[in-house]
Amino acid sequence: MNLLLELNFKQKNATRFFTVLGGFLIFLLIKDNAKLSLALGAVLALMLKNPTFVYALVNTIPRDVVAGHRFIQMNIFILLMERRKWSMARIFQETCKKHPEKTCFLIDDRRMTFQDVEDYTNKIGGYFKDKGFRKGDCIALLMEGRPEYPAVWLGLSKIGVITALINSNLRRDTLIHSLKVANSKAIIVGTELVDVLKEVIDNEDLKTLPIYQFSDEEQRTNDNLVIMKGAVDLTGDLKYQKSENLSIYINENKPKDKLMYIYTSGTTGLPKAAVITNQRYLFMSTATYHMVAITPNDVIYNALPLYHTAGGVVGVGMAFIHGSTIALRKKFSVSQFWKDCIKYKATCAQYIGELCRYLLTAPSKPEDTQHQLRLMYGNGLREQIWSQFTTRFNIPNIAELYGSTEGNSNLANVSNQVGAIGFIPMPIRHLTHLQVVRVDEETGEPIRNAKGFCVRCNPGETGLLIGRIDARNALTTYNGYADRGASEKKLLHNVFKKGDVFFNSGDMLVGDLLNYYYFKDRTGDTFRWRGENVSTQEVEGIITSVIGLQDCVVYGVEIPHVEGKAGMAAIEDPDRKIDFQHLSVGIRASLPTYARPLFVRVMDQIPRTSTFKMKKRDLMLEGFDMEKFKDPLYYLNSDGIYRPITKQQFEALKNGTAGL
């Protein structure tokens, strides 16, 4: 990463030359005014003394003016919606009225207009109202991506019911936890995930919950369709449900009412249910819409999961709030990505870093550049492949976004700066609610000065991104998680003055002279793999329960040429009693693919601190390099079984030819 941290000789002198030239031209205009001339002289003296600041300011003015204009547009729209006290359901009503016959969703060969969505959501809301569900109740949604997915939660929101968007990759204990933590009063399950639900439904806290099974037309024409025992055939019932006008219920919903729960692993423990209010959903969608310059005429290709913020909020929200058309795909496909973009005549597409890497590893095809995309937006496109990706696939604009589902620390790179996750305008860098502060690399805790306050980072210093909390503004509010205890853990108090409160993003960033910021790493017990956050504590708990060993530590390790960090489990087993066949089966049964450790390191003793805490940092630095340690190392093979890593596998990992 080549950051601009200081000016070279040529840049400094060129800046001074143009400063003097500009000052001289201004002097010619004001030379008859002694006071103005003296003021000009003072300003010029300061500028000549600080050429770095002048260089940075001049080079960022165009960027900051464009971003500032978009930022104002965004805030005006949000303030207007808040003043009208419109919920998401109310906003969608207005969107539908503007163009009822316009296409809202495309998938395969299906087309759903805005009026189709409005009618379907009215049926959903009316149906569950008749079943006795009321404002404040929560229903869990476990279903693969399709147009009905967002239509279900939007319909439920019309009667004030909160939807818990369950990650369809979750299994067993993690799934049980996610259903329970949201206090779900019912479950809507897609036919394709019935078997997954059957594994957990006998749990004491779940077995009394009503289950509504959704099936699409393709599934209903399948002779093998079976409705789960005790479940209600939701699709069948909806055929007889009238599209009821729910305005009387919609008008009772307010911007700060809970809309949904989106699950995030956060920095510790099992998945947490992040609270998404109507206001929060509006902000995340509208901020993206304005900052990356999307229009109602855009067709946006969205192959991302709809239970995540990326696909379900900053993707679907472009249709629900602003009237763009969204082309969906149930699951991302490398071979179909560009074909779909061509088929749907997409003008924009969403990405995550892993998606881009997968596309790059595919053989070149004519479809690579036959699309009409003018923009791709998302998060996680790293500097190493950025230019290669845009060049090969002829992408004119990349908008890299940064933010967390539950947090208020949001950045956007809307100027095609390679590798940057965003920027803070130069004139307000110390005034904005976002700041990067120095931290202890070992503990991840902010470093305090003699007065007990945090210290801002200078360009080139890696620090922790934090965001000041102010509930009066959608930009700075923090709704936290369904679990209040988990919410409090993300807060920092007395940061720059007594009484202030900041959100701790858990992410380490580094900035340059132009105030562009670049992602470095995550603090705490989470790492990112396959575009997902992996909670080390969750994985540690699973492994410990499978093999019955008390001492196990999980962490992420870097692999050359691969995005994110792969999981590694270090297990203390001096007697070498681990049954790797049993361990492999247990991990496959309990963890989604992205959370399964790629490596298992067997150790005689895990290093500990003087207070008996297991030390991850030293292990992380050693990674999977067998030349740095002599402990047995096992590798997760394509058949799901852990076996001793071979020299060939080790070399393939180092050279980037392992097919990860």
XYZ file of C-alpha atoms in Angstrom:
660
model
C 0.000 0.000 0.000
C 1.687 3.193 -1.208
C 0.280 6.031 0.886
C 0.977 9.686 0.202
C 2.471 10.697 3.546
C 4.832 13.499 2.564
C 5.554 15.629 -0.481
C 8.688 15.177 -2.510
C 10.998 18.052 -3.449
C 9.234 18.709 -6.758
C 5.751 18.721 -5.211
C 6.754 21.111 -2.430
C 8.392 23.613 -4.746
C 5.581 23.440 -7.301
C 3.096 24.130 -4.510
C 5.106 27.116 -3.294
C 5.473 28.459 -6.842
C 1.755 28.367 -7.584
C 0.988 29.762 -4.135
C 3.200 32.780 -4.848
C 1.795 33.132 -8.366
C -1.767 33.018 -7.115
C -0.969 35.467 -4.320
C 0.632 37.881 -6.806
C -2.430 37.832 -9.075
C -4.714 38.503 -6.109
C -2.392 41.312 -4.957
C -2.793 43.037 -8.345
C -6.551 43.174 -7.686
C -6.350 44.482 -4.110
C -3.083 46.461 -4.057
C -4.895 49.744 -3.374
C -6.354 48.364 -0.139
C -3.665 48.310 2.545
C -5.592 46.130 5.035
C -6.428 43.488 2.459
C -2.837 43.502 1.209
C -1.509 42.942 4.730
C -4.014 40.139 5.288
C -2.992 38.549 1.987
C 0.654 38.727 3.039
C -0.095 36.966 6.314
C -2.072 34.241 4.584
C 0.665 33.730 1.998
C 3.277 33.440 4.737
C 1.262 30.679 6.426
C 0.706 28.893 3.132
C 4.372 29.004 2.193
C 5.231 27.660 5.616
C 2.783 24.771 5.208
C 3.007 23.627 1.567
C 1.786 20.127 2.500
C -1.544 21.445 3.795
C -1.943 23.707 0.752
C -1.201 20.810 -1.617
C -3.718 18.569 0.143
C -6.408 21.243 0.269
C -6.116 22.191 -3.408
C -6.053 18.567 -4.571
C -9.152 17.623 -2.579
C -11.390 20.627 -3.316
C -13.075 19.028 -6.393
C -13.634 15.795 -4.482
C -15.001 17.515 -1.410
C -17.299 19.837 -3.369
C -18.919 16.915 -5.211
C -19.257 14.889 -2.015
C -20.590 17.922 -0.136
C -23.305 18.534 -2.735
C -24.416 14.897 -2.599
C -24.291 14.930 1.187
C -26.625 17.929 1.318
C -29.075 16.247 -1.088
C -29.042 13.142 1.096
C -29.746 15.056 4.283
C -32.556 17.091 2.751
C -34.342 13.909 1.635
C -33.881 12.196 5.007
C -35.057 15.273 6.926
C -38.116 15.491 4.686
C -39.016 11.855 5.383
C -38.467 12.337 9.106
C -40.559 15.519 9.178
C -43.392 13.644 7.472
C -42.853 10.800 9.972
C -42.942 8.219 7.183
C -41.964 4.614 7.793
C -40.498 2.385 5.082
C -43.965 1.040 4.266
C -45.293 4.588 3.811
C -42.345 5.565 1.636
C -42.906 2.526 -0.570
C -46.566 3.470 -1.010
C -45.452 6.780 -2.517
C -42.803 5.099 -4.677
C -45.458 2.745 -6.047
C -47.861 5.590 -6.811
C -45.238 7.272 -9.008
C -44.780 4.286 -11.334
C -46.973 1.295 -10.441
C -46.275 -0.601 -13.679
C -42.515 -0.099 -13.613
C -40.429 -3.214 -12.915
C -39.362 -3.434 -9.287
C -37.696 -6.886 -9.296
C -36.303 -9.172 -11.977
C -35.205 -12.760 -11.384
C -34.707 -15.510 -13.942
C -37.568 -14.885 -16.386
C -39.900 -13.363 -13.786
C -40.863 -9.728 -13.457
C -42.526 -8.078 -10.461
C -43.841 -4.533 -10.868
C -44.089 -2.050 -8.023
C -47.834 -2.641 -7.960
C -47.259 -6.401 -7.775
C -45.048 -5.842 -4.730
C -47.605 -3.494 -3.172
C -50.388 -6.048 -3.612
C -48.253 -8.897 -2.266
C -47.132 -6.931 0.781
C -50.742 -5.988 1.527
C -51.645 -9.682 1.445
C -48.760 -10.538 3.791
C -49.669 -7.767 6.231
C -53.375 -8.599 6.181
C -52.744 -12.325 6.557
C -50.547 -12.046 9.636
C -52.809 -9.372 11.132
C -55.667 -11.841 10.885
C -53.453 -14.441 12.574
C -53.203 -12.168 15.601
C -49.738 -10.648 15.167
C -49.456 -7.060 16.350
C -47.037 -4.150 16.371
C -43.794 -5.029 18.167
C -44.029 -8.779 17.567
C -41.117 -10.450 15.798
C -41.248 -13.112 13.080
C -38.104 -14.897 11.892
C -37.582 -15.190 8.127
C -35.475 -18.163 6.980
C -35.545 -18.211 3.197
C -33.242 -18.018 0.181
C -33.125 -14.854 -1.906
C -36.065 -14.095 -4.229
C -38.404 -11.106 -4.731
C -40.805 -12.419 -2.082
C -38.055 -12.188 0.549
C -38.033 -8.369 0.861
C -41.750 -8.295 0.085
C -42.421 -10.446 3.166
C -40.592 -8.171 5.610
C -42.063 -5.058 3.994
C -45.547 -6.555 4.314
C -44.974 -7.428 7.956
C -43.721 -3.902 8.604
C -47.061 -2.519 7.420
C -48.641 -3.865 10.603
C -45.612 -2.994 12.737
C -44.225 -6.531 12.962
C -40.424 -6.784 13.142
C -38.685 -9.332 10.904
C -35.540 -11.180 11.994
C -33.545 -11.846 8.816
C -31.909 -15.201 9.536
C -28.697 -16.074 7.720
C -29.600 -19.114 5.614
C -26.132 -20.619 6.223
C -26.659 -21.015 9.969
C -27.058 -24.464 11.462
C -28.002 -26.074 14.789
C -26.832 -24.175 17.904
C -26.098 -20.970 16.019
C -29.495 -21.098 14.319
C -31.267 -21.791 17.620
C -29.482 -18.833 19.204
C -30.449 -16.497 16.338
C -34.116 -17.483 16.553
C -34.187 -17.078 20.326
C -32.226 -13.829 20.686
C -34.807 -11.941 18.610
C -37.649 -13.334 20.731
C -39.315 -14.631 17.570
C -43.017 -15.456 17.883
C -43.194 -17.360 14.586
C -41.006 -18.613 11.755
C -41.467 -18.213 8.015
C -39.349 -20.839 6.275
C -38.653 -21.428 2.606
C -39.253 -24.988 1.379
C -35.564 -25.234 0.427
C -34.569 -24.792 4.118
C -37.168 -26.994 5.795
C -34.625 -29.732 6.531
C -32.397 -27.188 8.277
C -35.276 -26.050 10.473
C -36.251 -29.644 11.293
C -32.848 -30.126 12.954
C -33.605 -27.487 15.593
C -37.365 -27.187 15.888
C -37.569 -29.680 18.762
C -35.622 -27.272 20.954
C -37.625 -26.471 24.079
C -37.858 -22.760 23.239
C -38.823 -23.274 19.584
C -41.158 -26.253 19.368
C -44.268 -24.218 20.214
C -43.624 -21.545 17.587
C -46.041 -21.462 14.620
C -44.310 -22.225 11.308
C -45.376 -20.839 7.943
C -43.835 -22.557 4.940
C -43.271 -20.562 1.757
C -42.894 -22.269 -1.620
C -42.450 -20.611 -4.994
C -44.137 -21.695 -8.214
C -41.245 -23.921 -9.244
C -41.367 -25.746 -5.906
C -45.152 -26.093 -6.035
C -45.059 -27.768 -9.428
C -42.643 -30.332 -8.021
C -44.470 -33.578 -7.255
C -42.194 -34.073 -4.254
C -43.297 -30.898 -2.438
C -44.069 -31.738 1.181
C -45.340 -29.297 3.759
C -43.436 -29.648 7.018
C -45.379 -31.414 9.757
C -47.271 -28.846 11.816
C -46.490 -26.014 9.374
C -48.988 -23.820 7.531
C -48.862 -23.682 3.738
C -48.296 -19.921 3.527
C -48.253 -19.710 -0.268
C -51.466 -21.701 -0.510
C -53.222 -19.498 2.049
C -52.099 -16.278 0.357
C -53.909 -17.267 -2.840
C -57.175 -16.727 -0.975
C -56.021 -13.613 0.904
C -57.326 -10.270 -0.349
C -54.923 -7.368 -0.951
C -56.118 -5.276 1.949
C -55.534 -1.524 2.321
C -53.391 -1.281 5.448
C -52.946 2.494 5.553
C -54.540 2.777 8.987
C -51.798 0.507 10.395
C -49.009 2.007 8.280
C -49.755 5.492 9.609
C -49.167 4.250 13.163
C -45.554 3.338 12.347
C -42.848 5.930 12.990
C -39.289 6.407 11.668
C -37.657 5.267 14.915
C -39.769 2.106 15.213
C -37.920 -1.187 14.769
C -38.151 -2.523 11.222
C -35.941 -5.637 11.288
C -33.027 -7.424 12.896
C -29.949 -8.100 10.784
C -27.437 -10.469 12.328
C -23.800 -9.622 12.719
C -21.087 -11.501 14.569
C -19.760 -8.234 15.960
C -16.404 -8.658 17.714
C -17.223 -11.428 20.176
C -19.578 -14.343 20.673
C -22.511 -15.704 18.710
C -24.403 -13.678 16.073
C -25.987 -10.519 17.440
C -29.322 -9.148 16.265
C -28.556 -5.585 15.149
C -31.583 -3.316 15.419
C -32.542 -1.708 12.113
C -35.172 0.973 12.549
C -37.108 2.522 9.687
C -34.857 5.554 10.078
C -31.693 3.453 9.946
C -32.830 1.595 6.824
C -33.724 4.915 5.192
C -30.325 6.385 6.032
C -28.228 3.459 4.780
C -30.125 3.209 1.517
C -30.442 6.929 0.848
C -26.828 7.683 1.777
C -25.677 5.102 -0.765
C -28.156 6.305 -3.383
C -26.990 9.918 -3.250
C -23.293 9.461 -2.488
C -22.643 7.034 -5.380
C -25.079 8.886 -7.697
C -27.610 6.157 -8.454
C -30.765 7.214 -10.314
C -34.332 5.858 -10.583
C -33.530 4.824 -14.166
C -30.760 2.466 -13.089
C -31.121 -1.304 -13.224
C -29.034 -2.720 -10.358
C -27.768 -6.298 -10.457
C -27.799 -7.718 -6.929
C -26.480 -11.266 -6.492
C -25.778 -10.804 -2.769
C -27.653 -12.438 0.136
C -30.784 -10.521 1.098
C -30.317 -11.216 4.820
C -27.250 -8.943 4.883
C -27.086 -5.157 4.841
C -25.357 -5.064 1.451
C -27.988 -6.981 -0.508
C -31.058 -6.350 1.630
C -30.614 -2.665 2.463
C -28.265 -0.814 0.105
C -29.484 -3.088 -2.687
C -33.232 -3.545 -2.216
C -33.574 -0.061 -0.711
C -32.793 1.501 -4.100
C -36.094 0.097 -5.350
C -38.278 0.523 -2.271
C -37.256 4.123 -1.594
C -36.018 5.554 -4.881
C -37.693 3.524 -7.598
C -34.702 1.827 -9.245
C -35.099 -1.672 -10.677
C -33.316 -4.561 -8.926
C -32.257 -7.717 -10.768
C -31.829 -10.579 -8.285
C -30.176 -13.961 -8.267
C -30.765 -16.627 -5.590
C -27.068 -17.420 -5.321
C -24.026 -15.728 -6.791
C -22.606 -17.509 -9.845
C -19.257 -16.710 -11.440
C -20.306 -18.131 -14.802
C -23.620 -16.236 -14.851
C -22.611 -12.863 -13.393
C -21.794 -11.014 -16.606
C -24.424 -12.931 -18.577
C -27.043 -11.732 -16.098
C -25.790 -8.145 -16.323
C -26.194 -8.343 -20.101
C -29.574 -10.094 -19.910
C -31.112 -7.537 -17.553
C -29.352 -4.555 -19.183
C -27.954 -3.645 -15.786
C -26.332 -0.232 -15.422
C -25.047 -0.811 -11.860
C -23.979 -3.896 -9.922
C -23.141 -4.663 -6.314
C -20.048 -6.466 -5.111
C -18.110 -7.681 -2.118
C -14.370 -8.243 -2.329
C -14.614 -12.009 -2.555
C -17.076 -11.763 -5.438
C -14.609 -9.641 -7.410
C -11.779 -12.080 -6.769
C -13.887 -15.025 -7.927
C -14.733 -13.182 -11.145
C -11.064 -12.432 -11.757
C -10.037 -16.070 -11.381
C -12.508 -17.195 -14.049
C -11.269 -17.654 -17.639
C -11.756 -14.632 -19.885
C -14.922 -14.612 -21.983
C -16.470 -12.167 -24.469
C -19.248 -11.418 -21.927
C -16.667 -9.850 -19.619
C -16.983 -6.506 -21.410
C -20.303 -6.780 -23.253
C -22.308 -5.386 -20.342
C -23.587 -1.817 -19.912
C -22.402 -1.236 -16.337
C -21.401 2.325 -15.532
C -20.872 1.665 -11.822
C -20.161 -1.088 -9.325
C -20.583 -0.361 -5.629
C -19.948 -2.399 -2.509
C -17.199 -3.143 -0.014
C -14.012 -5.138 0.317
C -12.375 -4.534 -3.093
C -8.731 -4.471 -2.081
C -5.976 -2.443 -3.664
C -4.171 -5.557 -4.923
C -6.878 -6.419 -7.451
C -8.707 -3.084 -7.884
C -7.010 -1.880 -11.076
C -6.860 -5.367 -12.567
C -10.592 -5.808 -11.978
C -11.686 -2.478 -13.461
C -9.402 -2.882 -16.482
C -10.336 -6.450 -17.353
C -14.093 -5.932 -16.983
C -14.190 -2.348 -18.245
C -15.831 -0.838 -15.143
C -15.772 2.990 -15.409
C -16.541 3.702 -11.760
C -16.041 1.892 -8.466
C -17.745 3.186 -5.321
C -16.227 1.497 -2.285
C -18.449 1.781 0.788
C -17.546 1.229 4.404
C -19.869 0.773 7.353
C -21.262 -1.731 9.797
C -24.835 -2.911 10.095
C -25.277 -1.653 13.619
C -22.811 1.247 13.749
C -22.678 4.924 12.815
C -19.187 4.942 11.313
C -19.724 5.197 7.579
C -17.348 6.197 4.793
C -17.596 6.238 1.014
C -14.956 6.383 -1.709
C -16.793 8.058 -4.584
C -13.735 9.348 -6.450
C -12.205 6.088 -7.723
C -9.224 6.303 -5.353
C -7.675 2.853 -5.656
C -7.818 0.903 -2.398
C -9.465 3.573 -0.256
C -12.637 2.835 1.705
C -13.535 6.508 1.858
C -12.400 9.944 2.893
C -13.169 12.786 5.264
C -13.222 16.284 3.702
C -10.094 18.237 4.625
C -11.777 21.362 6.103
C -13.857 19.351 8.606
C -11.555 16.478 9.463
C -11.485 17.413 13.171
C -15.145 18.492 13.271
C -16.871 15.453 11.784
C -18.300 12.720 14.029
C -15.803 10.224 12.550
C -12.321 10.054 14.025
C -9.383 7.635 13.972
C -7.615 7.296 17.326
C -4.441 5.617 18.521
C -4.761 2.185 20.128
C -2.627 -0.378 21.878
C -1.815 -2.981 19.222
C -1.803 -5.784 21.776
C -5.119 -5.061 23.494
C -6.967 -3.021 20.870
C -7.807 -0.486 23.594
C -7.594 3.270 22.810
C -4.517 5.053 24.145
C -5.352 7.933 26.497
C -3.283 11.078 27.093
C -2.415 12.586 30.470
C -5.901 14.091 30.707
C -7.540 10.730 30.057
C -8.728 11.516 26.521
C -8.088 9.710 23.249
C -5.478 10.873 20.753
C -6.180 11.390 17.041
C -3.920 9.642 14.548
C -1.673 11.491 12.137
C -1.394 10.451 8.467
C 0.375 7.111 8.232
C -0.573 5.994 11.752
C -2.870 3.000 12.062
C -5.733 3.615 14.449
C -9.252 2.682 15.502
C -12.224 4.222 13.688
C -14.864 5.597 16.047
C -18.071 7.574 15.523
C -19.649 10.121 17.879
C -23.208 9.185 18.872
C -26.021 11.720 18.668
C -29.552 10.316 18.602
C -30.939 13.538 17.093
C -29.402 12.801 13.693
C -29.872 9.727 11.483
C -26.205 9.967 10.498
C -24.912 9.685 14.060
C -27.548 7.622 15.851
C -26.759 4.191 17.273
C -29.508 1.613 17.785
C -27.258 -1.252 18.841
C -28.435 -4.829 19.249
C -31.505 -6.569 20.619
C -29.238 -7.484 23.554
C -28.621 -4.272 25.547
C -25.498 -5.697 27.164
C -23.951 -6.334 23.752
C -24.884 -2.791 22.675
C -23.089 -1.218 25.636
C -19.869 -3.105 24.892
C -19.516 -1.215 21.601
C -19.423 2.195 23.304
C -16.474 4.386 24.287
C -17.055 7.086 26.893
C -15.202 10.371 27.593
C -13.288 10.185 24.327
C -12.384 13.833 23.621
C -14.295 15.488 26.439
C -16.232 14.423 29.504
C -19.649 12.997 28.752
C -19.212 12.280 25.037
C -19.982 8.802 23.711
C -18.535 7.154 20.592
C -19.273 3.921 18.735
C -16.293 1.567 18.536
C -16.210 0.176 14.995
C -13.590 -2.448 15.867
C -11.791 -1.635 12.609
C -8.256 -0.367 12.170
C -7.671 2.238 9.454
C -4.768 4.284 8.177
C -5.069 7.665 6.473
C -2.912 9.638 4.042
C -2.271 13.344 3.479
C -5.419 13.729 1.374
C -7.532 12.240 4.163
C -8.276 9.057 2.238
C -8.616 6.103 4.591
C -7.582 2.500 4.012
C -8.703 -0.615 5.877
C -5.964 -2.402 7.802
C -7.498 -4.976 10.152
C -10.164 -5.794 12.728
C -9.658 -5.703 16.468
C -11.208 -8.167 18.874
C -12.225 -11.712 18.147
C -13.557 -11.483 14.617
C -11.961 -11.959 11.233
C -13.413 -11.817 7.740
C -13.468 -14.794 5.352
C -15.534 -15.416 2.211
C -17.182 -12.029 2.675
C -18.508 -13.005 6.128
C -17.502 -12.066 9.665
C -16.362 -15.117 11.612
C -16.651 -15.077 15.396
C -13.684 -16.901 16.898
C -15.517 -17.526 20.155
C -18.333 -19.287 18.332
C -15.936 -21.552 16.438
C -13.929 -22.243 19.597
C -17.105 -23.296 21.369
C -18.077 -25.699 18.588
C -14.641 -27.331 18.430
C -14.436 -27.688 22.203
C -17.834 -29.379 22.333
C -16.925 -31.747 19.487
C -13.577 -33.000 20.789
C -14.021 -32.419 24.506
C -10.766 -30.476 24.916
C -10.839 -27.394 27.064
C -8.012 -25.420 25.516
C -8.626 -24.262 21.959
C -7.999 -20.908 20.344
C -9.223 -19.759 16.913
C -7.850 -16.863 14.869
C -7.480 -15.642 11.320
C -4.318 -16.018 9.246
C -3.368 -14.310 6.026
C -2.851 -16.344 2.859
C -0.991 -14.779 -0.092
C -3.186 -13.706 -3.020
C -6.419 -14.304 -1.070
C -8.872 -11.750 0.379
C -9.594 -11.779 4.103
C -8.179 -14.225 6.632
C -8.629 -17.977 6.777
C -9.516 -19.632 10.056
C -6.960 -21.560 12.054
C -7.666 -23.505 15.235
C -4.820 -24.170 17.653
C -5.673 -27.075 19.955
C -3.718 -28.081 23.036
C -3.353 -31.869 22.788
C 0.041 -33.113 24.038
C -1.088 -36.760 23.901
C -2.353 -36.463 20.289
C -5.755 -37.989 21.047
C -7.776 -35.972 18.544
C -9.932 -38.029 16.174
C -9.797 -35.861 13.048
C -12.514 -37.830 11.310
C -14.869 -37.051 14.214
C -13.706 -33.427 14.334
C -14.324 -33.007 10.603
C -17.863 -34.385 10.827
C -18.683 -32.243 13.856
C -17.447 -29.033 12.253
C -19.310 -29.708 9.009
C -22.524 -30.362 10.926
C -22.325 -27.267 13.105
C -20.658 -24.484 11.131
C -21.381 -22.815 7.778
C -18.648 -23.261 5.181
C -17.128 -19.804 5.670
C -16.705 -20.359 9.441
C -14.930 -23.719 9.209
C -11.198 -23.358 10.031
C -8.980 -24.073 7.066
C -6.143 -25.181 9.357
C -5.856 -27.048 12.656
C -2.595 -26.767 14.552
C -1.995 -29.320 17.315
C 0.187 -27.999 20.151
C 1.702 -29.391 23.310
C 0.867 -26.146 25.061
C -0.819 -22.939 23.907
C 1.174 -19.837 24.960
C -0.467 -17.828 27.738
C -0.072 -14.481 29.428
C 0.813 -14.112 33.104
C -2.909 -13.967 33.807
C -3.417 -17.302 32.001
C -5.093 -15.818 28.919
C -4.230 -17.650 25.713
C -2.094 -15.493 23.425
C -3.402 -15.280 19.884
C -1.105 -12.620 18.515
C 2.069 -14.731 18.368
C 0.145 -17.571 16.740
C -1.393 -15.203 14.204
C 2.057 -13.914 13.227
C 3.287 -17.476 12.645
C 0.256 -18.167 10.457
C 0.390 -21.459 8.562
C 4.124 -21.229 7.848
C 5.443 -24.684 8.756
C 8.984 -23.284 8.686
C 8.185 -21.217 11.810
C 6.925 -24.052 13.987
C 7.192 -27.834 14.276
C 3.667 -28.565 15.516
C 1.522 -30.921 13.403
C -0.606 -28.900 10.964
C -3.812 -30.211 9.424
C -5.529 -28.840 6.335
C -9.219 -28.907 5.379
C -9.422 -30.871 2.132
C -12.111 -30.479 -0.517
C -13.960 -33.514 0.843
C -14.377 -31.787 4.221
C -11.805 -33.910 6.056
C -8.780 -32.577 7.971
C -5.531 -34.313 7.023
C -1.853 -33.455 7.593
C -0.920 -30.718 5.157
C 1.326 -31.841 2.336
C 4.293 -29.964 0.947
C 2.435 -29.595 -2.331
C -0.570 -28.046 -0.585
C 1.698 -25.704 1.372
C 3.442 -24.499 -1.784
C 0.120 -24.070 -3.587
C -1.156 -21.887 -0.723
C 1.970 -19.728 -0.809
C 1.800 -19.343 -4.597
C -1.918 -18.631 -4.783
C -2.703 -21.767 -6.781
C -4.667 -23.637 -4.112
C -8.029 -22.691 -5.621
C -9.307 -20.821 -2.541
